[in-house]
Every structure is written in C-alpha cells, then in structure tokens.
CSV table of C-alpha atoms in Angstrom, one decimal:
chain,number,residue,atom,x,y,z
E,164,UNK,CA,0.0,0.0,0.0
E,165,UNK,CA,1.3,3.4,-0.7
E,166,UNK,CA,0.9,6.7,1.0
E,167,UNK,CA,-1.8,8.1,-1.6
E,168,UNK,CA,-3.9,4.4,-1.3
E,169,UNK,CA,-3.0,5.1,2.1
E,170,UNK,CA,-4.8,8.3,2.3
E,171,UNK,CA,-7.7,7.5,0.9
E,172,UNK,CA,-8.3,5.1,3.5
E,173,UNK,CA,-7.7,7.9,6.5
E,174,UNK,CA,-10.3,9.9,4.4
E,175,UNK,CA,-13.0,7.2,3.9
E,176,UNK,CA,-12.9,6.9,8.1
E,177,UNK,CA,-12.3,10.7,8.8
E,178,UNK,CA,-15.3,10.8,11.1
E,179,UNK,CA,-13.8,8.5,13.5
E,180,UNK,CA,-10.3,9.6,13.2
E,181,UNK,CA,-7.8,11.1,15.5
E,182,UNK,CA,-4.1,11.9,14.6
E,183,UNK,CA,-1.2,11.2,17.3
E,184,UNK,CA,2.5,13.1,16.2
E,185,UNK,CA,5.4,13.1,17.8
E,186,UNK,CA,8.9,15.0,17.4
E,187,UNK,CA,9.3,13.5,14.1
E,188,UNK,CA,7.4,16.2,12.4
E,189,UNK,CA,9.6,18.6,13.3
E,190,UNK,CA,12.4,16.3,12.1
E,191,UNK,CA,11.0,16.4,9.4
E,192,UNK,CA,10.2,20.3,9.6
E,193,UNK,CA,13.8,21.3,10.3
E,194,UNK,CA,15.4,18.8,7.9
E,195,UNK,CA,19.1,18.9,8.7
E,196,UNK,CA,19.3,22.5,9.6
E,197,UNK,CA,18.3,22.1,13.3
E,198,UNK,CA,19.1,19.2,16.1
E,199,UNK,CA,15.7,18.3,17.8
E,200,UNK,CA,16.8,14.8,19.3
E,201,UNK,CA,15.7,14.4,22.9
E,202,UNK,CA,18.9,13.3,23.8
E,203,UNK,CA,20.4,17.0,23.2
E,204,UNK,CA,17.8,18.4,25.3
E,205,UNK,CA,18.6,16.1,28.2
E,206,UNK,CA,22.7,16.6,27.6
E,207,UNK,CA,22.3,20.0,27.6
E,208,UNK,CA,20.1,20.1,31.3
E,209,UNK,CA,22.8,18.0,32.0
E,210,UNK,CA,25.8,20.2,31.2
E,211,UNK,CA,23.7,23.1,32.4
E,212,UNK,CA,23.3,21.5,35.8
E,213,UNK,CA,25.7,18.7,36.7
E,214,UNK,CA,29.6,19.2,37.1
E,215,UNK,CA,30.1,15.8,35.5
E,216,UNK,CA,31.1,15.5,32.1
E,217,UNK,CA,28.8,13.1,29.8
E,218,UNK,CA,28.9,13.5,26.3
E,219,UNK,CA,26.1,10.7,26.1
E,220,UNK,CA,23.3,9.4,28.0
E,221,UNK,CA,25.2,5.9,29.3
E,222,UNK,CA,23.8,2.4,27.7
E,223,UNK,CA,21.7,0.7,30.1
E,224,UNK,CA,19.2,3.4,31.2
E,225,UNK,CA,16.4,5.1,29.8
E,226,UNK,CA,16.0,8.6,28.9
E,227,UNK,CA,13.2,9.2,31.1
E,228,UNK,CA,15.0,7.9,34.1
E,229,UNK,CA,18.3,10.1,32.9
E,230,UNK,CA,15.8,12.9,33.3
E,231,UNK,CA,14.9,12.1,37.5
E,232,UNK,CA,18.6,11.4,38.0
E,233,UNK,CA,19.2,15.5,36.3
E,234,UNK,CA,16.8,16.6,38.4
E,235,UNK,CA,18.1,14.8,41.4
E,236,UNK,CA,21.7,16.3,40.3
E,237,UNK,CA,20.0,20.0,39.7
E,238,UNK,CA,18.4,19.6,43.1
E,239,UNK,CA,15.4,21.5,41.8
E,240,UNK,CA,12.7,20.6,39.2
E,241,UNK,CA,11.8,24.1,39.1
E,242,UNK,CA,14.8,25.5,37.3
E,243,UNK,CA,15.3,22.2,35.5
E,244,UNK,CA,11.6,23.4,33.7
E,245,UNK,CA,13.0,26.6,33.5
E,246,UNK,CA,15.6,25.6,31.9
E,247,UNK,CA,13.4,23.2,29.1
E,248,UNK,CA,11.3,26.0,27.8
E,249,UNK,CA,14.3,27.9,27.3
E,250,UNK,CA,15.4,24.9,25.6
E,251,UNK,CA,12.6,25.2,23.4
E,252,UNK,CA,12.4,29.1,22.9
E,253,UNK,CA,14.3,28.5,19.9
E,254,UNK,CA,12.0,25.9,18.7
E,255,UNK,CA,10.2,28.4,16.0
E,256,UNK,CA,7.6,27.2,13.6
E,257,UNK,CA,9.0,26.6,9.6
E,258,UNK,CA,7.2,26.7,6.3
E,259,UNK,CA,6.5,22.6,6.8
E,260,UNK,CA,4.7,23.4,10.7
E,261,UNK,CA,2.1,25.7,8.8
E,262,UNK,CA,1.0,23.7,6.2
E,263,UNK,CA,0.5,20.8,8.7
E,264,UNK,CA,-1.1,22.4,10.6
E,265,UNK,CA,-3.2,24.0,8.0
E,266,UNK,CA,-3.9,20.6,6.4
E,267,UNK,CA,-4.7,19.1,9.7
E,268,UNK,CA,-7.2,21.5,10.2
E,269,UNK,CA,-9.2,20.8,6.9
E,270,UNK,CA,-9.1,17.1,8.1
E,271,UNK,CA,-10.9,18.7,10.5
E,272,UNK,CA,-10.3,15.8,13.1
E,273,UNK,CA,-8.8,16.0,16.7
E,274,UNK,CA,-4.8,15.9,17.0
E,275,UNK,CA,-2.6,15.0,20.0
E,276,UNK,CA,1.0,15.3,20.3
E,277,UNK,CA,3.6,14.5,22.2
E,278,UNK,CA,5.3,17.6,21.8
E,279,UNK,CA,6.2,20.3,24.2
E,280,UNK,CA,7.1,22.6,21.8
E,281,UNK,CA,4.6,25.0,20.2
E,282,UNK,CA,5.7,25.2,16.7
E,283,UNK,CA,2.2,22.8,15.6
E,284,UNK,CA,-0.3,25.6,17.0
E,285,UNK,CA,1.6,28.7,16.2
E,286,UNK,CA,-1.3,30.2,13.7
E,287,UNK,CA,-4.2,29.2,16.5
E,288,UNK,CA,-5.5,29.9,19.8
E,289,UNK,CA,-5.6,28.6,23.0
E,290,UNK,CA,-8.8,27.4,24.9
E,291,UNK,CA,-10.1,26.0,27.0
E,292,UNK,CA,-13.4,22.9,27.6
E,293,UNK,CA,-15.0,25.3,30.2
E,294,UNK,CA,-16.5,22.1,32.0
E,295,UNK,CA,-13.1,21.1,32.8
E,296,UNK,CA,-11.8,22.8,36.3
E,297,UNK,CA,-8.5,24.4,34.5
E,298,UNK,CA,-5.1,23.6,36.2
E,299,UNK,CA,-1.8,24.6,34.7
E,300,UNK,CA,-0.1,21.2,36.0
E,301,UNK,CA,-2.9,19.0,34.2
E,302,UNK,CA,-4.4,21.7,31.1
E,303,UNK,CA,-6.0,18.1,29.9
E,304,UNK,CA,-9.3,20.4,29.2
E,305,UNK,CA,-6.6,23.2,26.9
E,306,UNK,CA,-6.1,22.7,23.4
E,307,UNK,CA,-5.6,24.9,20.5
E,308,UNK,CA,-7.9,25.2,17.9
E,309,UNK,CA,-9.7,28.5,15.9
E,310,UNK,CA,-13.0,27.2,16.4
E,311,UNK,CA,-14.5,26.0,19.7
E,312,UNK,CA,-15.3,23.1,20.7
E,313,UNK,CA,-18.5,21.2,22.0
E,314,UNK,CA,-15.7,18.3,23.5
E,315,UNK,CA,-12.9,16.8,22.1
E,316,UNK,CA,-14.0,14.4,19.7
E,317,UNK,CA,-15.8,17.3,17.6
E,318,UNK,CA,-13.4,18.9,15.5
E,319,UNK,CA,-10.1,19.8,15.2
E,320,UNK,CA,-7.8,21.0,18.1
E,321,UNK,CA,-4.3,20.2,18.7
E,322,UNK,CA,-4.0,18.9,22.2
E,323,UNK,CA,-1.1,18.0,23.9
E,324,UNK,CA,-0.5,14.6,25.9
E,325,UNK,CA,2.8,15.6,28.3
E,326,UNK,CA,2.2,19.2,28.4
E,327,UNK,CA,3.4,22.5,26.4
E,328,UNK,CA,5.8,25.0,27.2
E,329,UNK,CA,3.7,27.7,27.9
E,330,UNK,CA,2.9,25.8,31.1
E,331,UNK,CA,6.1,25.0,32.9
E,332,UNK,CA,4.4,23.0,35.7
E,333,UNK,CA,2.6,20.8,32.9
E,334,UNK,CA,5.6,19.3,31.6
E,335,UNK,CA,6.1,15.7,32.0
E,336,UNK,CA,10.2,14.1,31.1
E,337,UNK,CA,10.8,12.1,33.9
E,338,UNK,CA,9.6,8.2,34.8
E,339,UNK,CA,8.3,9.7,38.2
E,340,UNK,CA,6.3,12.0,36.4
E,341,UNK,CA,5.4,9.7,33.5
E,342,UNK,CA,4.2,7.5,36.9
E,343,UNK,CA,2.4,10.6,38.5
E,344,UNK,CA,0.9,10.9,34.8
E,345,UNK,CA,-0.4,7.3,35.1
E,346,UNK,CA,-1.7,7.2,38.4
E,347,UNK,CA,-3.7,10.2,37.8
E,348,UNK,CA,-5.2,8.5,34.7
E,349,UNK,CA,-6.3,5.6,36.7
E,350,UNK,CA,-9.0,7.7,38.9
E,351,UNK,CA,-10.3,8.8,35.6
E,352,UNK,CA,-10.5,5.6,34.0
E,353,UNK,CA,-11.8,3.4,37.0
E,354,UNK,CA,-13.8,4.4,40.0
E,355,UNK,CA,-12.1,1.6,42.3
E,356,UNK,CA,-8.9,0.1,42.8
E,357,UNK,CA,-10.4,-2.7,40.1
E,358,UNK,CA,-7.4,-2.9,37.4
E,359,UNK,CA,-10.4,-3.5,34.6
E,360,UNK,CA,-13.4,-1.9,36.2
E,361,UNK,CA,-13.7,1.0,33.5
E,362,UNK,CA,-16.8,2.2,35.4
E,363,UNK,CA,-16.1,5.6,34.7
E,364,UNK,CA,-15.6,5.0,31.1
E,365,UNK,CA,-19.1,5.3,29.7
E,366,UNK,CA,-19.2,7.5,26.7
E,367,UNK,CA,-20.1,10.8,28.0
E,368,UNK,CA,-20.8,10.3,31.7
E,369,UNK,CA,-17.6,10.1,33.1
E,370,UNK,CA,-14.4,12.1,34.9
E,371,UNK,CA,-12.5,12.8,31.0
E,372,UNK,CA,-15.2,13.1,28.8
E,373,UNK,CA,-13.9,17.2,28.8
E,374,UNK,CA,-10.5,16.1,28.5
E,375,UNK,CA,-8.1,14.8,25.6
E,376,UNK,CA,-8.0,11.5,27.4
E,377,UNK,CA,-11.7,11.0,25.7
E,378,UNK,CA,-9.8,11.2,22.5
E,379,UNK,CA,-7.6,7.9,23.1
E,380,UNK,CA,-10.8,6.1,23.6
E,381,UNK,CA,-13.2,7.4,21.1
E,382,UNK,CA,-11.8,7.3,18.3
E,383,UNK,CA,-9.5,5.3,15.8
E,384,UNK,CA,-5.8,6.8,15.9
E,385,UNK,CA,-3.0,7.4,13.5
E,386,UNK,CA,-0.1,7.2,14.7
E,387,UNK,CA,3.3,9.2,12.8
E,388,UNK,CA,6.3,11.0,13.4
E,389,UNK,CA,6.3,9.1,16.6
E,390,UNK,CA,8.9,6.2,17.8
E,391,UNK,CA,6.9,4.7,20.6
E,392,UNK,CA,9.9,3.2,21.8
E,393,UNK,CA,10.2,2.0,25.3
E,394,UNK,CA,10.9,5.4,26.8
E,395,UNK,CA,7.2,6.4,25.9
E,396,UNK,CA,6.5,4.5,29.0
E,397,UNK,CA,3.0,6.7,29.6
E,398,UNK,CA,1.6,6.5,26.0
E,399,UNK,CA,2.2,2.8,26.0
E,400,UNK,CA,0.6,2.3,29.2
E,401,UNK,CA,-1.9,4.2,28.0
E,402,UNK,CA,-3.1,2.0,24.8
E,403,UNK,CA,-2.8,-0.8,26.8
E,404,UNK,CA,-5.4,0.7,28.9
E,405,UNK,CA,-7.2,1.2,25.6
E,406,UNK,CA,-7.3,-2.4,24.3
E,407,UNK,CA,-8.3,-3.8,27.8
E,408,UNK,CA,-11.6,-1.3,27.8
E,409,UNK,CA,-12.3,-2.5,23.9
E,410,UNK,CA,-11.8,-6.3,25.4
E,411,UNK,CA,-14.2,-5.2,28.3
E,412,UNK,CA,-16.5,-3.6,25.5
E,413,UNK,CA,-16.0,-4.9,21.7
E,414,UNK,CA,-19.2,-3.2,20.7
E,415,UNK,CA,-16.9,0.2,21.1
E,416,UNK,CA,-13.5,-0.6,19.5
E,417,UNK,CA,-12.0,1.1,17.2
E,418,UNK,CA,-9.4,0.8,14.6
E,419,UNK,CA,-6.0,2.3,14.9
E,420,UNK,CA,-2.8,2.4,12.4
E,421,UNK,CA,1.2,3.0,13.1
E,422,UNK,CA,2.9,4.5,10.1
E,423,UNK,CA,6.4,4.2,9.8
E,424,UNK,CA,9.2,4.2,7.0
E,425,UNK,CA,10.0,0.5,5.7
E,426,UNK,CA,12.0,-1.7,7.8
E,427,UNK,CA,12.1,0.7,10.2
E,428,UNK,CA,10.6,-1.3,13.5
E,429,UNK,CA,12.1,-3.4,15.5
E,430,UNK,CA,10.1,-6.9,16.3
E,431,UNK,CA,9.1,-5.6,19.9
E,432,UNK,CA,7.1,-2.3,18.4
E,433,UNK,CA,5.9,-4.8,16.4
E,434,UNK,CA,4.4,-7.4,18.9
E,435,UNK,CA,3.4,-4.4,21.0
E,436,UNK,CA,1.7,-2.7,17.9
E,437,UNK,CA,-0.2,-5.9,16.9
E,438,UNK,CA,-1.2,-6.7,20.7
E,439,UNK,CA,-2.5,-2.7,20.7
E,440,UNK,CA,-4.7,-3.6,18.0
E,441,UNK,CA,-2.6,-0.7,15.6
E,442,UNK,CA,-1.9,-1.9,11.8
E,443,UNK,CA,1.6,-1.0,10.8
E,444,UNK,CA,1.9,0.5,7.7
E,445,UNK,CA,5.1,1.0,6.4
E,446,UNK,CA,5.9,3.6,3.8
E,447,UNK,CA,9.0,4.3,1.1
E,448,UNK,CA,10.0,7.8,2.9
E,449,UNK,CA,9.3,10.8,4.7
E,450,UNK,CA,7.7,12.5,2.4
E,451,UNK,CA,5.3,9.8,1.9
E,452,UNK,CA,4.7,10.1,5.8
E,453,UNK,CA,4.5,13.6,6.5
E,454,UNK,CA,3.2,15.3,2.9
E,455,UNK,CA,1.1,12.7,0.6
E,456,UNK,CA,-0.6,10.3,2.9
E,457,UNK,CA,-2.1,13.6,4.6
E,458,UNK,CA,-2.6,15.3,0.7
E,459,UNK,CA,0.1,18.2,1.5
E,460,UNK,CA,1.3,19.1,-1.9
C-alpha cells in the first residue's frame, strides 16, 4: 500500500479519526538545519546543571529515568523546567509546521502530540473545555484550535499529551512523572482500585469526557512521526489501557494504524503494535509520511 492508497483510506474513516504526532514532524520540519533529538535536550540540562562531564546518555538506562537522575543532580525541578522552555524558545515554527497544521485543520479531526514545543499551533488559539476545572499542572481540558469546541471528539484541536511550554508546571520528562501521569489516569479511568473496572468509562458520563483522554478512547488513531519506543512508557501504558476497555467492550473498538518508514521497527514495536490492535503501515519515505498520505502538496 502506498501513501496516496493510504490516504484515501484515512479519508473514507475521517469521522472517526484522530491523529497522534510526535517529534518527528519537526524532524521532518527542520530537515538537517536544526538538532531536535531528545537526547540533546537532556545533555544539555545535563551540562547546564551537573559538574560531571557526559557527552552521552550511558547504555543501560532510559532517557526518562536520565531525566529524574538530572533533576536529582540539579536539586530542583523548578529550574530544571526553566531551563526546558528555554530549551525550546528557539523551537520556531517553519514553512512545513504551517502547512501541517493547515492541512490538519481541513481534516478537521482532533490531534494530539507528544510535543512540548509549540511550533504545531503557532497560527491558533488557545482554549479551553469550560466544564473542565483548569489547572496549569494538568491543562487536559486546553487545546488549541480556531473554532471551539463542543468536546474533544468534535473537530479539530491540537491537544497535547505531556504538556506545552507555555505551562512550565505541565511538563512531563521524567519516569516519576510519567508514573504521576499514570496514576492520575487511573482515577479517571476506573472508579475503584479494580485494574479493569472501566466504570467511569461510559461514553459521555464520566471524569475525561472534557478532556483529551476522551480522544484515546473514542476514536480510531494514526499514529506518525512518533517512535513509541520504550521510553514512551505513559503512552504505551496508556493504549494498553485502551485495548483492555475495547476487550471489556468490543461493541466500542476502534481501529488504529502505526505509520512508519519500511524496515524501520524493531520486532518488539511490532508485537506491541499488533497486541494494541494498531496496523503497521510501512511507507517508502518521509515524504510519503508527512506530505502525501495527509494530501500536503
């Protein structure tokens, strides 16, 4: 299947569709004129905080966990978060950001991202679900849209899954905050200490129906410009979660697909991918990924 065929299929299910991006896009955005690899962001906390000299993150441990052993080294998570939005101050959208977003738009379906950065919703505003209590350490209610919506699942809005810059407090990195980030999840998802009640989970009566959890759960994803390697350890977690409640409730699964560049996944994604229920679809190269699949010309 190519990325036009591809397309076409997105389009023919664009009612019950929902698009999760990652860094890659602005990979992808930048080409070779910028660095954007999370491992420079967390070697340059490093050298901004630490004494010791690493010039890489050491085999063995995960870059999530790297991130809780900075902030134990920093001594504060405050200036560490300081210190990220700086990071990302340079981050400025390109030609490629606009037109995404742009084409996202006419899709007209709900986006979340893994990114921090800002450079997706530069040409939109912020706002707000007014039924959800607003807190700048969980904005799950904010997203970034020119229209408003009715709930998440209406239109299009750009929400983000481990928070944005322009709250510091909201930004997740490390594996105690990626467990904090869990653990909060769960009182949404289940009203006891069940691990598969789901009692809170029906359709519009329950705790994240006015947040961008609602999203995961209610619609079929596409997954791109996203690794979902092990050190996405809440996202992962998280479609877990998802399959169990379509297992608890076939009657409202929904489909989901991974796109990726050929030969480009190692056999655990894969397992994990299938066991998630998420078609791999492998594609020639980038710009079949980020440009024709979506109809960017």
């Amino acid at each position: 299947m190519d990325a036009t065929e591809f397309g076409r299929i997105l389009r023919r299910k664009r009612e019950n569709l929902a698009f999760i991006v990652g860094n890659g896009i602005n990979h992808y955005a930048y080409q070779d004129n910028k660095s954007v690899d999370w491992n420079n962001l967390l070697l340059y906390l490093w050298e901004k905080f630490s004494f010791r000299t690493r010039s890489v993150i050491p085999e063995g441990i995960s870059m999530t966990e790297f991130y809780d052993l900075l902030e134990l080294e920093a001594g504060s998570m405050g200036k560490v978060k300081e210190a990220v939005i700086s990071y990302f101050a340079d981050w400025k959208p390109v030609k490629y950001h606009h037109e995404l977003s742009d084409c996202l738009s006419v899709w007209n379906v709900p986006v979340l991202t893994t990114n921090f950065d800002l450079n997706l919703s530069s040409d939109l505003n912020l706002k707000n679900l007014p039924e959800y209590k607003f807190t700048d350490f969980y904005p799950w209610g904010s997203y970034w849209s020119n229209n408003d919506l009715t709930d998440p699942v209406s239109g299009f809005g750009i929400w983000h899954i481990n928070g944005m810059v322009n709250y510091k407090r909201s930004i997740r990195l490390g594996l105690t905050e990626y467990t904090s980030l869990a653990s909060r999840t769960r009182q949404y998802l289940h009203s006891n200490d069940s691990l598969e009640s789901f009692d809170l989970k029906n359709r519009n009566h329950w705790q994240g129906y006015h947040t961008w959890l609602h999203i995961i759960f209610n619609k079929s994803l596409c997954i791109f410009g996203l690794g979902l390697g092990k050190d996405e350890t809440y996202l992962r977690w998280l479609l877990i979660e998802r399959m169990k409640y379509f297992k608890k409730f076939p009657d409202r699964r929904h489909q989901g697909w991974y796109v990726c560049l050929r030969n480009n996944n190692n056999e655990g994604n894969r397992q994990l991918l299938d066991f998630l229920g998420l078609e791999v679809v492998e594609l020639e190269e980038y710009k079949d990924i980020y440009e024709r699949m979506l109809g960017i010309s």
